Amino acid sequence: MTPRQINRLLPSLTSPTLRAWQARCIETALQRLSDQQPHFLCQATPGAGKMLMAAVLTEELILNGSIDHVIYLGPTSAVVERARETFSQILGRPMQGRLGDVGIALTYQALSFRLEELKQLCRQGRVLLVWDESHHAAGATACAAKNAYTNSAPTGANQWGLALLALERDVRFTLALSGTPWRTDGSCLPMLRYLAPSHEVATTSEQAVPTLTSADSDRLALIPDFTYTLRDAIQDDVCRTPQIYLIDNDDIRLVAEQQAQRETLYYQSIPALLRHPGVHYAALLRHPGPQQHLLDISCQRLRQLQEKDPTAAGLVVASNISHAEDIADCLKQMGQTVCLVTSQTEGAHARLEAFRYGHTSWVVSVNMVSEGIDIPRLQVCCYLSHVRTEQYFRQVLGRIIRRRHAQDDACYFYALNESTLRHYAYRLFDDLPDEHAAIQLDPFSYPTVPAPNVYPANDSIGSNDPGTSGELPTIDMHGALHAQAPMSECVSLSEGIREITLDLANDVAFSNAFLARLVSL
C-alpha cells in the first residue's frame, strides 16, 4: 500500500492530533493489510485511544483507494454512538448507513438482523470491517479451530461470532480492537491468528483454518499484529498511573449458630473471613461496614482531586440494579451529586452524555460504564461489583485511566482485599497474562481457561509470586517488591459449620479501623 497521505502528527485546527503509538499502528496496518493478510488485530490498553486510530486508518485506506466503505461494530449503543461521531468527524461523511454515507456503525446485536443487507453492500464495494471490543465475539472452541475448511458452523461460536464469520466472506479487510483480547470461556476470537507449538499459524476464519497435528493441538497462542501496553501508555503520558487500594480489616467478628449453640469466630483479614463457607463475596459487598468505608474513602479522594480540578469525577460499579440504587441513595445522603445509569434508566445514554460534559461528582452503574465509554474526567473508581474476572477488572480500570493534562498523572481504584482482585492488581503490567494468551485444545471437552489461584491470607509468600499471601506488596514500575507489614494469620475453620448460612448484616461485625493496602504500579 502507499504511505499515508496526511500527517496527523502535526497540529491541526480541524482534526485531532495522533499520538505516536497511533501513528505507528496505522503505518504497521498499512504495510501488512493485503489480500493475503486481510485481518489485523490492534491490542492496546484500555483508555489509549483505539477508536481514533481506527478512524484515521480508515481514512488512509479510503484515500489510497484500498476501500470504499467502513462498517463499525461495537458492544453497546453508547459505544456505537461515540464511534459514529469519531468516524464521521475524521472521514467528513455520515456513518448512518444511508445512500451516500461512508459507512454504518451498529451494535453486534443488530448485525444479525441486518446481515443480508450488509453483505449486499460489501459485494457492491470494498469494505473495511472494524469490530471493537472484539473479545465479545466467539469464533469457535479450540477443538473446532484445528479442523480445516469445515462446512458446518464453528463449534462453540456465539451468535455474534457466527454473524462476523458470515460477513467476513464479503469484506476486504477487518480491523479488530481490544485491550483484553481473550474470552473467559476459552474459545477463539474469530478471524484472528493463533500460533501452535510447532509455530504453524492457525487463522480462526471460515476462509482458512489449517489442520493441526495432534502433537500441536494442545495450545494455540494469540498473535496480535500491534501491541501497546499499559506500561507503554504510562511512560508516554497517555494513561494515568493506577493507584489500587485494597481495603481490609484486622478485627472482624462472626457469630454463627449451629445446633442451638452460638459460636463467635474472630478474623484478622477479609481473605480469612471469606474462607468461611457461609460468607460470600457478593454478600460482603453489601455489608454496611465495608461498603460505607469504601464510599467514604473514595469520596475523600475525589474531594482532594476536586480542589485542583473541580471537574474530576468518580465511578461506582455496583453488583446489580438494586445495589446501584442503594449506593446512589447513600452517596446523596453523604452530600454528593450523583448520576445513576442502569439498563432500566430512562434516557440512560443521554444521561451519560450529560455527565461526560457536566460537573456531577459521581456516576453509579452496573455494566454500562465498564468498557468503551470515554469520560476522561473520571479519576476515581469504587469497585463494588461481584464480578471477579480479569477482563472485567481491566475494563473497569480503563474507565479512569485516560489522561487529560500534565497534572492528572494518577487515578485511584478502591476495592475489598479479595484474593483474585489482589492477584489481578499485581498482574496489570502483564500485557496478555499467560492463562489468557493461549487456549486449550481438548478433543473431548470444551476448552477452559484455568481459574486464577485463590490464595488464603495465611499462605506464605513465594519468592517469585508476590501478592499471593496476606502480605500485600507494593509493586513499582520496575517490578521491585516492597513488602508492607504482614496481615495476621487467619483462623482455621472446622468441618462442622459448612452448611451454615449467615445474615451478614447482623452476624458479621467489622471494627472501625479499616486498613488500606496500596498496590502502586
PDB file of N, CA and C in Angstrom, residues 294-295 298 314-318 379-385 412-416:
ATOM      1  N   LEU A 294     -15.649   1.996  51.923  1.00  0.00           N
ATOM      2  CA  LEU A 294     -15.178   2.183  50.551  1.00  0.00           C
ATOM      3  C   LEU A 294     -15.722   3.479  49.956  1.00  0.00           C
ATOM      4  N   LEU A 295     -16.989   3.765  50.193  1.00  0.00           N
ATOM      5  CA  LEU A 295     -17.574   5.009  49.683  1.00  0.00           C
ATOM      6  C   LEU A 295     -16.946   6.219  50.360  1.00  0.00           C
ATOM      7  N   SER A 298     -13.383   6.807  49.009  1.00  0.00           N
ATOM      8  CA  SER A 298     -13.460   7.214  47.602  1.00  0.00           C
ATOM      9  C   SER A 298     -13.897   8.673  47.499  1.00  0.00           C
ATOM     10  N   GLY A 314     -15.980  10.579  39.806  1.00  0.00           N
ATOM     11  CA  GLY A 314     -15.751   9.205  40.222  1.00  0.00           C
ATOM     12  C   GLY A 314     -16.811   8.264  39.683  1.00  0.00           C
ATOM     13  N   LEU A 315     -16.456   6.983  39.639  1.00  0.00           N
ATOM     14  CA  LEU A 315     -17.332   5.912  39.157  1.00  0.00           C
ATOM     15  C   LEU A 315     -17.504   4.876  40.254  1.00  0.00           C
ATOM     16  N   VAL A 316     -18.752   4.486  40.514  1.00  0.00           N
ATOM     17  CA  VAL A 316     -19.030   3.348  41.392  1.00  0.00           C
ATOM     18  C   VAL A 316     -19.637   2.242  40.542  1.00  0.00           C
ATOM     19  N   VAL A 317     -19.033   1.061  40.587  1.00  0.00           N
ATOM     20  CA  VAL A 317     -19.548  -0.092  39.852  1.00  0.00           C
ATOM     21  C   VAL A 317     -20.255  -1.006  40.845  1.00  0.00           C
ATOM     22  N   ALA A 318     -21.556  -1.178  40.675  1.00  0.00           N
ATOM     23  CA  ALA A 318     -22.375  -1.970  41.590  1.00  0.00           C
ATOM     24  C   ALA A 318     -22.583  -3.381  41.060  1.00  0.00           C
ATOM     25  N   GLN A 379     -11.736   9.846  37.497  1.00  0.00           N
ATOM     26  CA  GLN A 379     -10.386   9.657  38.034  1.00  0.00           C
ATOM     27  C   GLN A 379     -10.365   8.761  39.274  1.00  0.00           C
ATOM     28  N   VAL A 380     -11.540   8.431  39.806  1.00  0.00           N
ATOM     29  CA  VAL A 380     -11.651   7.572  40.988  1.00  0.00           C
ATOM     30  C   VAL A 380     -12.676   6.487  40.690  1.00  0.00           C
ATOM     31  N   CYS A 381     -12.385   5.256  41.109  1.00  0.00           N
ATOM     32  CA  CYS A 381     -13.358   4.164  40.967  1.00  0.00           C
ATOM     33  C   CYS A 381     -13.516   3.450  42.300  1.00  0.00           C
ATOM     34  N   CYS A 382     -14.760   3.253  42.699  1.00  0.00           N
ATOM     35  CA  CYS A 382     -15.098   2.435  43.862  1.00  0.00           C
ATOM     36  C   CYS A 382     -15.725   1.150  43.328  1.00  0.00           C
ATOM     37  N   TYR A 383     -15.014   0.040  43.463  1.00  0.00           N
ATOM     38  CA  TYR A 383     -15.415  -1.218  42.822  1.00  0.00           C
ATOM     39  C   TYR A 383     -16.208  -2.067  43.806  1.00  0.00           C
ATOM     40  N   LEU A 384     -17.529  -2.097  43.615  1.00  0.00           N
ATOM     41  CA  LEU A 384     -18.426  -2.879  44.464  1.00  0.00           C
ATOM     42  C   LEU A 384     -19.180  -3.922  43.648  1.00  0.00           C
ATOM     43  N   SER A 385     -18.581  -4.349  42.551  1.00  0.00           N
ATOM     44  CA  SER A 385     -19.187  -5.380  41.706  1.00  0.00           C
ATOM     45  C   SER A 385     -18.790  -6.767  42.195  1.00  0.00           C
ATOM     46  N   TYR A 412      -7.282   6.442  40.890  1.00  0.00           N
ATOM     47  CA  TYR A 412      -7.403   5.748  42.171  1.00  0.00           C
ATOM     48  C   TYR A 412      -8.544   4.736  42.119  1.00  0.00           C
ATOM     49  N   PHE A 413      -8.211   3.504  42.464  1.00  0.00           N
ATOM     50  CA  PHE A 413      -9.143   2.377  42.374  1.00  0.00           C
ATOM     51  C   PHE A 413      -9.256   1.755  43.758  1.00  0.00           C
ATOM     52  N   TYR A 414     -10.490   1.690  44.296  1.00  0.00           N
ATOM     53  CA  TYR A 414     -10.719   1.164  45.639  1.00  0.00           C
ATOM     54  C   TYR A 414     -11.586  -0.087  45.561  1.00  0.00           C
ATOM     55  N   ALA A 415     -11.152  -1.145  46.244  1.00  0.00           N
ATOM     56  CA  ALA A 415     -11.897  -2.408  46.266  1.00  0.00           C
ATOM     57  C   ALA A 415     -11.571  -3.131  47.561  1.00  0.00           C
ATOM     58  N   LEU A 416     -12.341  -4.167  47.861  1.00  0.00           N
ATOM     59  CA  LEU A 416     -12.035  -5.001  49.016  1.00  0.00           C
ATOM     60  C   LEU A 416     -10.795  -5.845  48.731  1.00  0.00           C
TER      61      LEU A 416
END
